[in-house]
Structures are given as structure tokens and as C-alpha cells.
Coordinates of C-alpha atoms and ligand atoms in Angstrom, one line a residue:
M2 CA 28.3 8.8 5.4
Q3 CA 25.4 8.7 7.2
R4 CA 24.2 5.4 9.6
T5 CA 20.7 4.8 10.7
S6 CA 19.7 3.5 13.9
L7 CA 16.5 1.1 14.7
Y8 CA 14.1 2.6 17.1
I9 CA 12.9 0.9 19.9
D10 CA 10.6 2.3 23.1
G11 CA 11.4 5.8 21.8
K12 CA 15.3 4.9 22.1
F13 CA 17.2 5.3 18.7
G14 CA 20.2 2.9 18.7
A15 CA 22.7 0.2 17.1
P16 CA 20.9 -3.5 16.2
E17 CA 22.4 -5.8 18.4
N18 CA 24.9 -7.6 15.5
R19 CA 25.8 -4.0 14.6
N20 CA 25.9 -5.3 10.9
Y21 CA 24.5 -2.7 8.0
F22 CA 23.6 -2.9 4.3
P23 CA 24.5 -0.1 1.2
A24 CA 21.4 2.0 1.0
V25 CA 22.0 2.1 -3.0
N26 CA 20.6 5.3 -5.3
P27 CA 19.5 3.3 -8.3
A28 CA 20.4 7.0 -11.1
T29 CA 24.2 6.8 -9.6
E30 CA 24.3 2.6 -8.3
E31 CA 26.6 4.6 -5.8
P32 CA 26.0 3.5 -1.9
F33 CA 25.1 6.5 0.2
A34 CA 23.8 5.5 3.5
E35 CA 24.8 3.1 5.7
V36 CA 21.3 1.1 7.3
A37 CA 21.2 -0.6 10.1
A38 CA 21.0 -5.2 10.0
G39 CA 17.7 -5.4 12.6
Q40 CA 17.7 -9.6 13.4
A41 CA 15.2 -11.7 15.2
P42 CA 16.7 -10.2 18.7
D43 CA 15.7 -6.5 18.0
I44 CA 13.1 -7.8 16.5
D45 CA 11.7 -9.4 19.6
R46 CA 13.1 -6.0 21.4
A47 CA 11.1 -3.9 19.4
V48 CA 7.2 -6.1 19.5
R49 CA 8.2 -6.4 24.1
A50 CA 8.1 -2.7 23.7
A51 CA 5.0 -2.4 22.4
R52 CA 3.2 -5.5 24.2
R53 CA 4.7 -3.0 27.3
A54 CA 3.9 0.1 25.4
F55 CA -0.2 -1.6 25.0
D56 CA -0.5 -3.4 28.6
S57 CA 0.3 -0.5 30.2
G58 CA -2.9 2.0 28.4
D59 CA -0.5 4.8 28.7
W60 CA -2.0 5.1 24.3
S61 CA -4.3 2.7 24.3
G62 CA -6.1 4.6 27.2
L63 CA -5.5 7.6 26.1
D64 CA -9.0 10.3 24.8
G65 CA -9.4 10.2 20.8
R66 CA -8.7 13.4 21.3
Q67 CA -5.9 12.9 22.8
R68 CA -4.0 10.8 20.6
A69 CA -5.5 12.7 17.8
D70 CA -3.4 16.1 19.0
M71 CA -0.4 14.0 18.6
L72 CA -0.9 12.2 15.9
R73 CA -2.1 16.0 14.3
R74 CA 1.5 17.5 16.2
V75 CA 3.4 14.4 13.8
A76 CA 1.8 15.2 10.6
Q77 CA 3.3 19.0 10.5
G78 CA 6.5 17.8 11.5
I79 CA 6.5 15.4 8.2
R80 CA 5.3 18.8 6.7
T81 CA 7.8 20.7 8.4
R82 CA 10.3 18.4 6.3
Q83 CA 8.9 18.1 3.2
K84 CA 11.5 18.9 1.0
E85 CA 14.1 16.5 3.0
I86 CA 12.3 13.7 3.4
A87 CA 11.6 13.6 -0.5
L88 CA 15.2 14.3 -1.6
L89 CA 15.8 11.3 0.0
E90 CA 12.8 9.1 -1.3
T91 CA 14.2 10.2 -4.5
R92 CA 17.4 9.3 -3.7
D93 CA 16.3 5.8 -2.1
N94 CA 13.7 4.6 -5.1
G95 CA 14.8 6.7 -8.3
K96 CA 11.3 8.2 -8.1
P97 CA 11.8 11.7 -9.7
I98 CA 11.0 15.4 -6.9
P99 CA 7.6 16.2 -7.3
E100 CA 5.8 12.8 -7.0
A101 CA 8.4 12.0 -3.6
E102 CA 6.7 15.7 -2.5
W103 CA 3.1 14.5 -3.8
D104 CA 3.7 11.1 -1.6
V105 CA 5.4 13.1 1.7
G106 CA 2.1 15.6 1.3
D107 CA -0.5 12.9 1.2
A108 CA 1.7 11.2 4.6
A109 CA 0.6 14.6 6.2
F110 CA -2.5 14.4 5.4
C111 CA -2.8 10.5 6.9
F112 CA -1.8 11.4 9.3
D113 CA -4.3 14.4 10.2
Y114 CA -7.6 12.3 8.5
Y115 CA -6.9 9.9 11.3
A116 CA -6.3 12.4 13.6
D117 CA -10.4 13.5 13.1
L118 CA -11.6 9.5 13.6
A119 CA -9.7 9.4 16.5
E120 CA -11.6 12.0 17.6
E121 CA -14.5 11.2 16.1
Q122 CA -14.7 8.0 17.4
A123 CA -14.1 10.0 21.1
G124 CA -17.0 11.5 21.2
R125 CA -19.7 8.4 20.5
S126 CA -20.8 6.2 23.2
P127 CA -21.5 3.2 22.8
E128 CA -23.6 0.9 20.0
E129 CA -26.3 -0.7 22.3
V130 CA -28.0 -3.1 20.9
D131 CA -31.7 -4.2 21.4
V132 CA -31.4 -8.7 21.9
G133 CA -35.7 -9.1 22.2
D134 CA -34.8 -9.7 25.9
P135 CA -35.5 -7.4 28.3
R136 CA -34.0 -8.5 31.2
F137 CA -30.2 -8.3 29.4
Q138 CA -29.0 -5.3 28.3
A139 CA -26.0 -5.8 25.7
R140 CA -23.0 -2.7 24.5
I141 CA -21.3 -3.4 21.2
L142 CA -17.5 -2.2 22.6
R143 CA -15.1 -1.1 19.8
E144 CA -10.8 -2.1 21.7
P145 CA -7.4 -1.0 20.5
L146 CA -6.6 -4.7 18.0
G147 CA -3.6 -4.4 20.2
V148 CA 0.4 -4.9 19.2
V149 CA 0.6 -4.1 15.0
G150 CA 3.7 -5.6 12.9
A151 CA 3.8 -4.2 9.7
I152 CA 5.6 -5.0 6.8
T153 CA 5.6 -2.2 3.7
P154 CA 8.0 -2.1 0.5
W155 CA 9.5 -0.2 -2.1
N156 CA 7.8 1.3 -4.3
F157 CA 6.0 4.2 -1.9
P158 CA 8.4 3.8 1.0
L159 CA 6.7 6.7 3.2
L160 CA 3.4 6.0 2.9
M161 CA 2.6 2.5 3.1
A162 CA 4.6 2.8 6.7
V163 CA 2.0 5.9 6.8
W164 CA -1.1 4.5 5.0
K165 CA -0.4 1.5 8.1
A166 CA 0.5 3.4 11.5
A167 CA -1.5 5.9 10.8
P168 CA -5.1 4.5 11.3
A169 CA -2.6 1.9 13.7
L170 CA -2.1 4.7 16.4
A171 CA -5.2 6.5 16.2
A172 CA -6.9 3.7 16.9
G173 CA -5.0 2.5 20.5
C174 CA -2.7 -0.1 19.0
T175 CA 0.8 0.3 19.3
I176 CA 2.9 -0.9 16.1
V177 CA 6.8 -2.1 15.7
L178 CA 7.3 -1.0 11.6
K179 CA 9.8 -3.1 9.2
P180 CA 10.4 -1.1 6.1
S181 CA 12.0 -2.9 3.0
E182 CA 15.2 -3.3 2.7
L183 CA 15.7 -0.7 -0.2
C184 CA 14.1 1.8 0.6
S185 CA 14.6 2.3 4.7
L186 CA 15.7 5.8 4.8
S187 CA 12.3 8.5 4.4
C188 CA 11.0 5.4 7.6
H189 CA 14.1 6.3 9.7
L190 CA 13.3 10.3 9.3
L191 CA 9.4 9.0 9.7
A192 CA 10.6 7.6 13.5
E193 CA 12.3 11.3 14.3
V194 CA 9.5 13.0 13.4
I195 CA 7.6 10.4 15.8
D196 CA 9.9 11.1 17.8
A197 CA 9.6 14.3 18.3
A198 CA 6.1 15.3 18.4
G199 CA 6.6 13.2 21.8
V200 CA 4.7 10.2 21.6
P201 CA 4.6 8.2 24.6
P202 CA 8.2 5.3 23.8
G203 CA 7.0 1.9 22.6
V204 CA 4.3 3.6 20.2
F205 CA 6.3 3.8 17.4
N206 CA 9.0 1.5 16.3
L207 CA 10.6 0.8 13.6
I208 CA 14.0 -1.8 12.7
T209 CA 15.3 -2.1 9.2
G210 CA 16.4 -4.7 7.2
T211 CA 15.7 -7.6 5.4
G212 CA 12.3 -9.3 4.3
P213 CA 14.3 -13.4 5.9
E214 CA 16.1 -11.5 9.0
A215 CA 13.3 -8.9 10.6
G216 CA 10.7 -9.6 8.0
Q217 CA 9.9 -13.1 9.2
A218 CA 11.3 -12.4 12.4
L219 CA 8.1 -10.2 13.3
A220 CA 5.5 -12.6 11.4
D221 CA 6.5 -14.9 13.4
H222 CA 6.5 -13.1 16.6
P223 CA 3.6 -14.9 19.3
L224 CA 3.3 -11.3 21.2
V225 CA 2.4 -9.4 17.7
D226 CA -1.4 -9.5 17.1
K227 CA -2.8 -8.4 13.4
M228 CA 0.3 -8.2 10.5
A229 CA -0.3 -5.7 8.2
F230 CA 0.8 -6.5 5.0
T231 CA 2.0 -5.1 1.7
G232 CA 3.8 -6.0 -0.9
S233 CA 3.9 -9.6 -3.4
V234 CA 1.9 -12.3 -3.2
T235 CA 5.2 -14.8 -2.6
T236 CA 5.6 -13.7 0.6
G237 CA 2.3 -12.6 1.2
R238 CA 1.7 -16.5 1.8
K239 CA 4.8 -16.7 4.5
V240 CA 3.1 -13.7 6.4
M241 CA -0.1 -15.3 6.3
Q242 CA 1.3 -19.2 7.2
A243 CA 3.2 -17.4 10.0
A244 CA -0.4 -16.3 11.1
S245 CA -1.9 -19.5 11.4
A246 CA 0.4 -20.8 13.6
G247 CA -0.3 -17.5 15.8
I248 CA -4.2 -17.3 14.7
R249 CA -3.4 -13.2 14.4
T250 CA -5.8 -11.2 12.2
V251 CA -3.5 -10.2 8.7
S252 CA -4.2 -7.6 6.2
L253 CA -2.4 -8.5 2.3
E254 CA -2.2 -6.0 0.6
L255 CA -0.7 -7.6 -2.7
G256 CA -0.1 -7.4 -6.5
G257 CA -1.7 -7.2 -9.5
K258 CA -2.3 -6.9 -13.2
S259 CA -5.0 -4.2 -13.4
P260 CA -7.2 -3.3 -16.5
F261 CA -8.0 -0.2 -18.1
V262 CA -11.0 -0.4 -21.2
I263 CA -11.3 2.3 -23.5
F264 CA -14.2 2.6 -26.1
E265 CA -13.7 4.4 -29.0
D266 CA -16.4 7.4 -27.8
C267 CA -14.0 8.7 -25.6
D268 CA -11.0 11.9 -26.9
I269 CA -8.7 10.7 -28.1
D270 CA -5.8 12.8 -26.6
K271 CA -7.6 12.2 -23.1
A272 CA -7.5 8.7 -23.1
V273 CA -3.0 8.5 -24.3
E274 CA -2.9 10.8 -21.1
W275 CA -4.7 8.1 -18.7
I276 CA -3.0 5.8 -19.7
L277 CA 0.8 7.5 -19.4
F278 CA -0.3 8.7 -16.1
G279 CA -1.4 4.7 -15.0
I280 CA 1.1 2.5 -16.6
F281 CA 4.9 5.2 -16.0
W282 CA 3.6 7.0 -13.2
N283 CA 6.7 6.1 -9.8
K284 CA 8.2 4.2 -13.2
G285 CA 5.4 1.7 -13.3
E286 CA 6.6 0.5 -10.1
V287 CA 2.5 0.9 -8.7
C288 CA 0.2 -2.3 -7.3
S289 CA -2.5 -0.6 -8.7
A290 CA -0.6 -0.1 -11.6
T291 CA -3.0 -0.3 -15.4
S292 CA -0.1 -2.6 -17.1
R293 CA -3.5 -4.3 -19.1
V294 CA -5.1 -2.0 -21.5
L295 CA -8.0 -2.5 -23.7
V296 CA -9.0 -0.4 -27.0
Q297 CA -11.9 -1.0 -28.5
R298 CA -11.4 -1.3 -32.2
G299 CA -12.4 1.4 -33.7
I300 CA -10.7 3.8 -32.5
F301 CA -7.3 1.4 -31.5
E302 CA -4.6 1.9 -33.7
R303 CA -4.7 5.8 -34.2
L304 CA -4.9 5.6 -30.6
L305 CA -1.5 3.8 -30.3
D306 CA 0.3 5.8 -32.7
R307 CA -1.0 8.6 -30.5
L308 CA 0.6 6.5 -27.0
R309 CA 4.3 6.1 -29.0
S310 CA 4.8 9.1 -29.4
A311 CA 3.7 10.2 -26.1
T312 CA 5.7 7.7 -24.5
E313 CA 8.1 8.5 -27.5
A314 CA 8.7 11.6 -25.6
I315 CA 8.6 11.1 -21.8
E316 CA 11.8 12.2 -20.4
I317 CA 14.3 10.1 -18.3
G318 CA 16.6 10.7 -16.0
S319 CA 17.0 11.1 -13.1
G320 CA 15.1 11.9 -10.4
E321 CA 16.5 14.5 -9.2
A322 CA 16.5 16.0 -12.4
P323 CA 13.8 18.9 -13.5
G324 CA 11.4 17.6 -15.3
V325 CA 12.3 13.9 -15.4
K326 CA 9.3 11.8 -15.7
L327 CA 10.8 8.4 -15.7
G328 CA 13.2 7.7 -12.6
P329 CA 15.2 4.3 -12.6
L330 CA 13.8 1.6 -11.1
V331 CA 14.8 0.9 -7.6
S332 CA 17.4 -1.1 -7.8
K333 CA 19.7 -4.0 -9.9
G334 CA 17.1 -6.9 -9.1
Q335 CA 14.0 -4.9 -9.7
Y336 CA 15.7 -4.5 -13.3
D337 CA 17.1 -7.3 -14.1
K338 CA 14.0 -8.7 -13.3
V339 CA 11.4 -6.3 -15.8
L340 CA 14.0 -6.9 -17.9
G341 CA 14.2 -10.5 -18.3
T342 CA 10.2 -10.4 -19.0
I343 CA 10.3 -8.2 -21.4
E344 CA 13.3 -10.4 -23.1
T345 CA 10.8 -12.9 -22.1
G346 CA 8.0 -10.5 -24.4
K347 CA 9.4 -10.2 -27.1
L348 CA 9.5 -14.2 -28.6
T349 CA 5.8 -14.1 -28.3
A350 CA 3.5 -13.2 -31.3
A351 CA 3.5 -9.9 -29.2
R352 CA 3.8 -6.5 -31.0
L353 CA 7.5 -4.6 -29.5
V354 CA 5.7 -1.0 -30.5
T355 CA 8.4 1.2 -28.6
G356 CA 11.3 0.8 -25.7
G357 CA 12.6 -2.5 -24.8
G358 CA 15.3 -1.8 -23.2
R359 CA 18.3 1.1 -21.7
P360 CA 18.1 4.1 -23.0
A361 CA 21.1 4.4 -25.2
N362 CA 22.3 8.0 -23.7
L363 CA 22.0 6.1 -20.1
D364 CA 24.9 4.5 -18.5
R365 CA 24.3 4.0 -15.6
G366 CA 21.4 3.5 -12.9
Y367 CA 18.6 1.2 -13.6
F368 CA 16.7 3.0 -16.4
L369 CA 14.7 1.5 -18.4
N370 CA 13.0 3.4 -21.3
P371 CA 9.0 3.0 -21.3
T372 CA 7.8 0.1 -22.7
I373 CA 4.4 -0.7 -25.7
F374 CA 3.8 -4.5 -26.7
A375 CA 0.6 -4.4 -28.7
D376 CA -1.7 -7.4 -29.8
V377 CA 0.3 -9.5 -26.7
P378 CA -0.7 -13.1 -26.3
T379 CA -3.1 -13.6 -23.3
D380 CA -2.0 -16.9 -22.5
S381 CA 1.7 -15.0 -21.4
E382 CA 3.9 -14.3 -18.9
I383 CA 3.8 -10.3 -20.2
W384 CA -0.4 -10.2 -20.0
R385 CA -0.5 -12.3 -17.1
E386 CA 1.4 -11.6 -14.2
E387 CA 2.6 -8.3 -12.7
I388 CA 5.7 -6.9 -14.5
F389 CA 6.2 -3.7 -11.9
G390 CA 8.0 -1.6 -13.7
P391 CA 7.4 0.6 -16.6
V392 CA 5.3 -1.8 -19.6
L393 CA 2.1 -1.8 -20.7
C394 CA 0.3 -3.7 -22.4
I395 CA -2.4 -3.1 -24.7
N396 CA -4.9 -5.0 -26.7
A397 CA -8.1 -4.2 -28.6
F398 CA -11.9 -5.9 -28.2
D399 CA -15.0 -5.2 -30.2
T400 CA -18.0 -5.4 -28.1
E401 CA -18.4 -4.4 -24.3
Q402 CA -18.7 -8.1 -22.9
Q403 CA -15.0 -9.0 -24.6
A404 CA -13.6 -6.6 -22.6
L405 CA -15.3 -7.1 -19.9
D406 CA -14.7 -11.4 -20.3
L407 CA -10.4 -10.1 -20.9
A408 CA -10.0 -7.7 -18.4
N409 CA -11.6 -9.8 -14.7
D410 CA -9.1 -13.0 -17.1
S411 CA -6.8 -12.6 -14.1
K412 CA -6.0 -14.3 -10.8
Y413 CA -6.0 -10.6 -9.5
G414 CA -8.7 -7.8 -8.8
L415 CA -6.5 -4.8 -6.9
A416 CA -8.5 -2.4 -10.0
A417 CA -9.3 -1.6 -12.4
A418 CA -10.9 1.5 -15.4
V419 CA -12.6 1.8 -17.6
M420 CA -12.9 5.3 -20.3
S421 CA -16.2 6.1 -21.8
D422 CA -18.4 9.9 -22.7
D423 CA -21.3 7.3 -21.8
L424 CA -21.6 7.2 -18.0
E425 CA -24.0 5.1 -17.7
R426 CA -22.5 2.5 -20.0
C427 CA -19.2 3.7 -16.9
E428 CA -21.0 2.5 -14.2
R429 CA -22.2 -0.5 -16.1
V430 CA -19.0 -1.7 -16.3
A431 CA -18.0 -0.3 -13.4
A432 CA -20.5 -2.6 -11.5
K433 CA -19.0 -5.5 -13.6
L434 CA -15.3 -5.7 -13.1
R435 CA -14.0 -7.6 -10.4
A436 CA -11.9 -5.7 -8.7
G437 CA -11.7 -3.4 -5.4
I438 CA -10.5 0.0 -6.9
I439 CA -12.5 1.1 -10.4
W440 CA -12.3 4.4 -12.5
V441 CA -14.4 6.2 -14.4
N442 CA -12.7 8.5 -16.5
C443 CA -8.4 8.3 -15.3
S444 CA -6.6 5.7 -14.0
Q445 CA -4.5 5.3 -10.5
P446 CA -5.7 8.5 -8.2
T447 CA -5.7 8.0 -5.2
F448 CA -7.4 9.5 -1.6
T449 CA -7.3 8.6 1.5
Q450 CA -11.3 9.1 2.5
V451 CA -12.1 6.2 0.2
P452 CA -11.0 1.9 0.9
W453 CA -7.9 0.8 -0.8
G454 CA -7.8 -2.7 -1.6
G455 CA -8.5 -6.2 -3.8
Y456 CA -10.9 -8.7 -4.3
K457 CA -9.0 -12.4 -5.9
M458 CA -5.2 -12.2 -5.4
S459 CA -4.8 -8.8 -4.6
G460 CA -5.2 -9.2 -1.2
I461 CA -7.2 -9.2 1.7
G462 CA -9.0 -6.1 3.9
R463 CA -8.8 -2.7 2.7
E464 CA -6.6 0.3 4.1
L465 CA -7.6 4.1 4.4
G466 CA -10.7 6.0 5.0
R467 CA -13.6 4.4 7.8
A468 CA -12.4 0.5 6.6
G469 CA -8.5 1.3 7.2
F470 CA -9.8 2.3 10.2
D471 CA -12.0 0.0 11.4
A472 CA -8.9 -2.5 10.7
Y473 CA -7.3 -2.2 13.8
F474 CA -10.0 -2.4 16.0
E475 CA -11.4 -5.1 18.3
T476 CA -15.8 -5.4 18.5
K477 CA -16.6 -6.2 21.9
Q478 CA -20.2 -7.7 23.5
V479 CA -20.8 -6.6 27.2
T480 CA -23.5 -8.3 27.8
R481 CA -25.3 -7.7 31.5
F482 CA -28.6 -10.0 33.8
D483 CA -30.4 -6.9 34.9
H484 CA -33.4 -8.4 36.2
N485 CA -34.3 -9.1 40.2
E486 CA -35.2 -13.1 39.6
C487 CA -32.3 -16.2 40.0
W488 CA -32.3 -16.7 35.6
G489 CA -33.4 -19.7 36.8
W490 CA -32.8 -22.8 34.7
Y491 CA -31.0 -24.6 37.7
L492 CA -32.7 -23.1 40.4
D493 CA -36.3 -21.7 40.3
A494 CA -36.8 -18.1 40.1
Q495 CA -37.7 -16.1 43.3
E496 CA -39.7 -13.7 43.5
Ligands
TXE167 O1 8.6 -7.6 -2.5 P1 8.2 -9.0 -1.4 P2 9.9 -7.5 -3.4 C1 5.8 -7.2 -6.5 C2 6.8 -6.3 -7.5 C3 7.8 -6.8 -7.5 C4 8.0 -8.3 -6.6 C5 8.7 -8.1 -5.2 O2 5.9 -7.4 -8.4 O3 8.3 -6.6 -8.4 O4 6.7 -8.6 -5.6 O5 9.7 -7.3 -4.7 C6 9.9 -8.2 3.5 N1 8.5 -12.6 5.5 N2 5.8 -6.2 -5.4 O6 10.7 -8.8 -3.4 O7 9.6 -9.4 -1.9 C7 10.2 -7.4 2.0 O8 11.6 -6.8 4.1 C8 8.8 -11.8 6.5 C9 5.0 -5.4 -5.5 O9 10.5 -6.2 -2.7 O10 7.2 -8.7 -0.8 C10 10.4 -5.4 2.5 O11 9.4 -4.9 4.1 N3 8.5 -10.7 5.0 C11 3.8 -4.6 -4.5 C12 8.1 -6.9 1.9 O12 7.7 -8.1 2.7 C13 8.8 -10.5 4.0 C14 5.2 -4.3 -3.5 C15 7.8 -6.4 0.9 O13 8.6 -7.2 0.3 C16 10.0 -11.3 3.9 C17 6.4 -4.4 -3.4 C18 10.5 -13.4 4.6 N4 9.9 -14.1 4.4 C19 6.3 -5.5 -4.6 N5 10.4 -11.4 2.4 C20 2.4 -3.6 -3.8 N6 1.8 -4.2 -3.6 O14 2.6 -2.5 -3.9 C21 10.7 -9.8 1.6 N7 10.0 -9.3 3.2

């Protein structure tokens, strides 16, 4: 069985304790690889390597164009190994192969995109600022922030790591990546690609391991300058608490319970297609999943009918099988959590429209039927809490204001979507939805060039786009006294 290693200071090697844990294929429930279980001593070695690499200036001091060349080699390396990485991602996570290939393509693009920004930044001169006193000259410089600790989840294992690694490396930072213990393998391949691209030792380090043993040690490490985290609110809070002890910057991308508002003037098939993609893509294990759908009453029952039949036609099975659109949930733990939440939903006054349990023909693997609840009490757990599985809640509304009130009544604010043939109305609603990502007449398409992140408890900071690059810089002012006279506060000004 394949065994993974840690990647520290440019070398692949075993964890100090020589411990490993199994990677389990969620479609078969069988272990298929052994993952290195890094712990605090490994994290410490990796952070020190990243610190040395940063402080030496071997990476941060390079011209952005040189870093860009290296990052483009990483992008090319990912593309060359796209099929291999996608297959591994599917075995580890369960997602259908076309979705995994999509992720790998996006990961390569992300490296190219930030390579372009690194190059652009290198060609820019520092901003000069008029401070209103001719004796002084002030400049604003941007410098790479330092050592980044990145903790990432299992739903897009490669992509969430790349959303952090690509801009951090492009900016000139060094990084220690701790992926989720549930899906670590594609990040191991990423380390191989980065190594082969010739990125200097210590610039990128990979420690696989559990959250409490490796993740917490990274979040607590005093030599880390910034923590970039994607995951649950509970763990995000711990990362932020640890950062408060060391006064470190954090970016947090946490959960969501995103609404999708559908007005009765729109085409029902179009709406159904985007609703399906909004909640069943990636098995609903998507932080921005539009898991609360609000449909104007005039088309509610017709749309629900069409949605039910389309949902029941979704092909469920191993992500490796052709034509499958819904793979198994990532793990036994996630399967039990989602099934448990469905059971609590059945106890409410909500109407179970379809799904609600295991597909009868699949007795192994963490498979669930795509599930829809309608007429859901808005104080119930299934309406308010993130489920992170293929479970949709759908309710009717009458007026635009009522839709907005229902949509915004959430502790989360990651994403929201609106659909109507009346574009003015879409824009009006988009302006009033309290979320960091708004989709109009669609749900979920995500582009590297635009910022990603949430309002309220969905997080702090933005990834992707220019904002995702800026997040890896410090700002420095250099103010120069440029005058022949003495300043004249304590001593007299002289000619
Ligand atoms: O998340 P965790 P889990 C939500 C989703 C899911 C729930 C639980 O609702 O059902 O969270 O998933 C690391 N110090 N999201 O338990 O624990 C962990 O090893 C430092 C939404 O997998 O947050 C992993 O690398 N790190 C989310 C990462 O945190 C710790 C995606 C995320 O795992 C740690 C994933 C600790 N004490 C889950 N404990 C999204 N926003 O997309 C764990 N980790």
C-alpha cells in the first residue's frame, strides 16, 4: 500500500513518530493508502524551515518575475499530472472524476493567475504620497507577509490548498500546509510537483496529520506570521484564538447556509438546473452550497415537481464510474452527521419530498440519496445549520421583501443567489443580500479572478482575485526627512 511522506525543507521523509493512518476510499470503505501522521515536532521543523527560507530572502527577495517563472512550472506540472491527481482525489474524497478534473484544472490556472500578478507587482514602483509637508517624502511599499500556516479542508482538498499556496508563494511568502486528515493525498502530489519545479527548500512544506495533533501545533506556532484557514466555525474559532495569543493575522473561510431566491417570472427548467447544481454538486459538501431555496409561490408546486423528478434521476455511485453525478460522502463521520441531521428534519413539520436515506442498491460506501425537504420551519436545525451534504430545504415566499428577510435571516453570509428574468430586480435584490458572493441567474460558478469570502460568521478576509494576493503582503511606509534645516523641536532650526 502506498505510504505518503512529509515534505520539509525540500526533502520527503517520515514523521518523527513513524505513525501513519489509513486513507479510506468512501465508495468502498476500504483503506487504500497510508498517510504520514505528522505531529508537533514535525510542525516545528517545518515552520523553522519556512522561517529560515523566508528570512534568507532566497524566495522573498527574488524578483516577482523569477517567482512567476517557477509558479508557471508548478501550473504546468499540475496539468501534466492532471489525470493522476484527479483519480487520486476521487478515490480519497468520493467526488465524480469530471469534478475532480475540474478542480485540478482550476488549481493549475490559479498558479498561472498569481504568477501574472507577481510579475505585474514586480514592474510597479512604490507609491509616492504627498504628506502635505515639502520637507518630507513618503513612499508606500508592499512586502511579503512572512511565514504562512495553511489549514485546509477535505471537500476540495487540492484546490483549497492551492487557493492559499499560489498567492502566498507569488507574494514571496513561505508556507507550511496542513491538509485535512480525511483527504491528504492530492496535496502530497502537489508537494511533488512543487519540488520538481525547483522551488527552493523550505519555501513550501507539507505536514499531513490530524487537526488536534498537527493543525493545532501549526496554529499555535510563534514563528508563523499568518494563518489561512478553511473549515468549520468551531475549528476556525480555535485558529483565531491561537492567533490572538501570538497577535497573528488570520483569514477564515468558514461555513454557510446560502439562500437562492427564485422569482416566478423565470424559466422553470433553468431554475431547476441551477438548484440541482447549487446543492448536489460535489455531494453538497460545498461551503457556498445554496442549501436554502426560496421560490415565489406562483411557481412553487410546479417547480418542486420538476425538481423532484430531476433529483430522482441523478445517477449515484462511485466517483470513478462513468456518468455518476453524485458520489459518496467523504467519510463515515460525515455520513453519520448528515444522516443524523436528516433524521432530525423528519421529526419537524417539514415535508420530505424525496430521499432521506441510503440508496437501496448500494450497501457499501457512504452513499446518500439526494434529499429535499419542503415547507421547512425556519427555526429548525435543517433550515438554520450547515448540513454539508446533499440535502436541500425549499420554501415558498410571496413578496420580494419577504424573500430578502428570509434569505438574510442567517448567522452566515458566504454566498447567495437570485434568479429572475427582470434584471433590475436581480440587481436590487443582489444589493440587499448580505453575503460576500452573489450569483445572478446561476449558482456556484467560481472564478479565480474574483474575490471569495463571507460576511458574518462565514469568515474573515478574502481569497482569490487581487484581494487574495493582497492578503499575503505587509504594508510599509518609508518616510524621509529631506531638508537641510534642523527639525527644530528641541534645537533651533539653523540655516
Ligand atoms: O472540519 P474541521 P471537519 C464544516 C462542515 C463539516 C464540518 C466538520 O459543516 O460537516 O465543518 O468538518 C483541521 N486546530 N466544513 O471536522 O475540523 C482539520 O484537520 C487546527 C466546512 O472536517 O474544521 C482540517 O485540516 N486545525 C468547510 C481543517 O481543520 C484543526 C470545509 C478543517 O477541519 C483543528 C470543511 C485544531 N484544533 C468542513 N481541528 C468549508 N468552509 O468549506 C481540526 N483542524
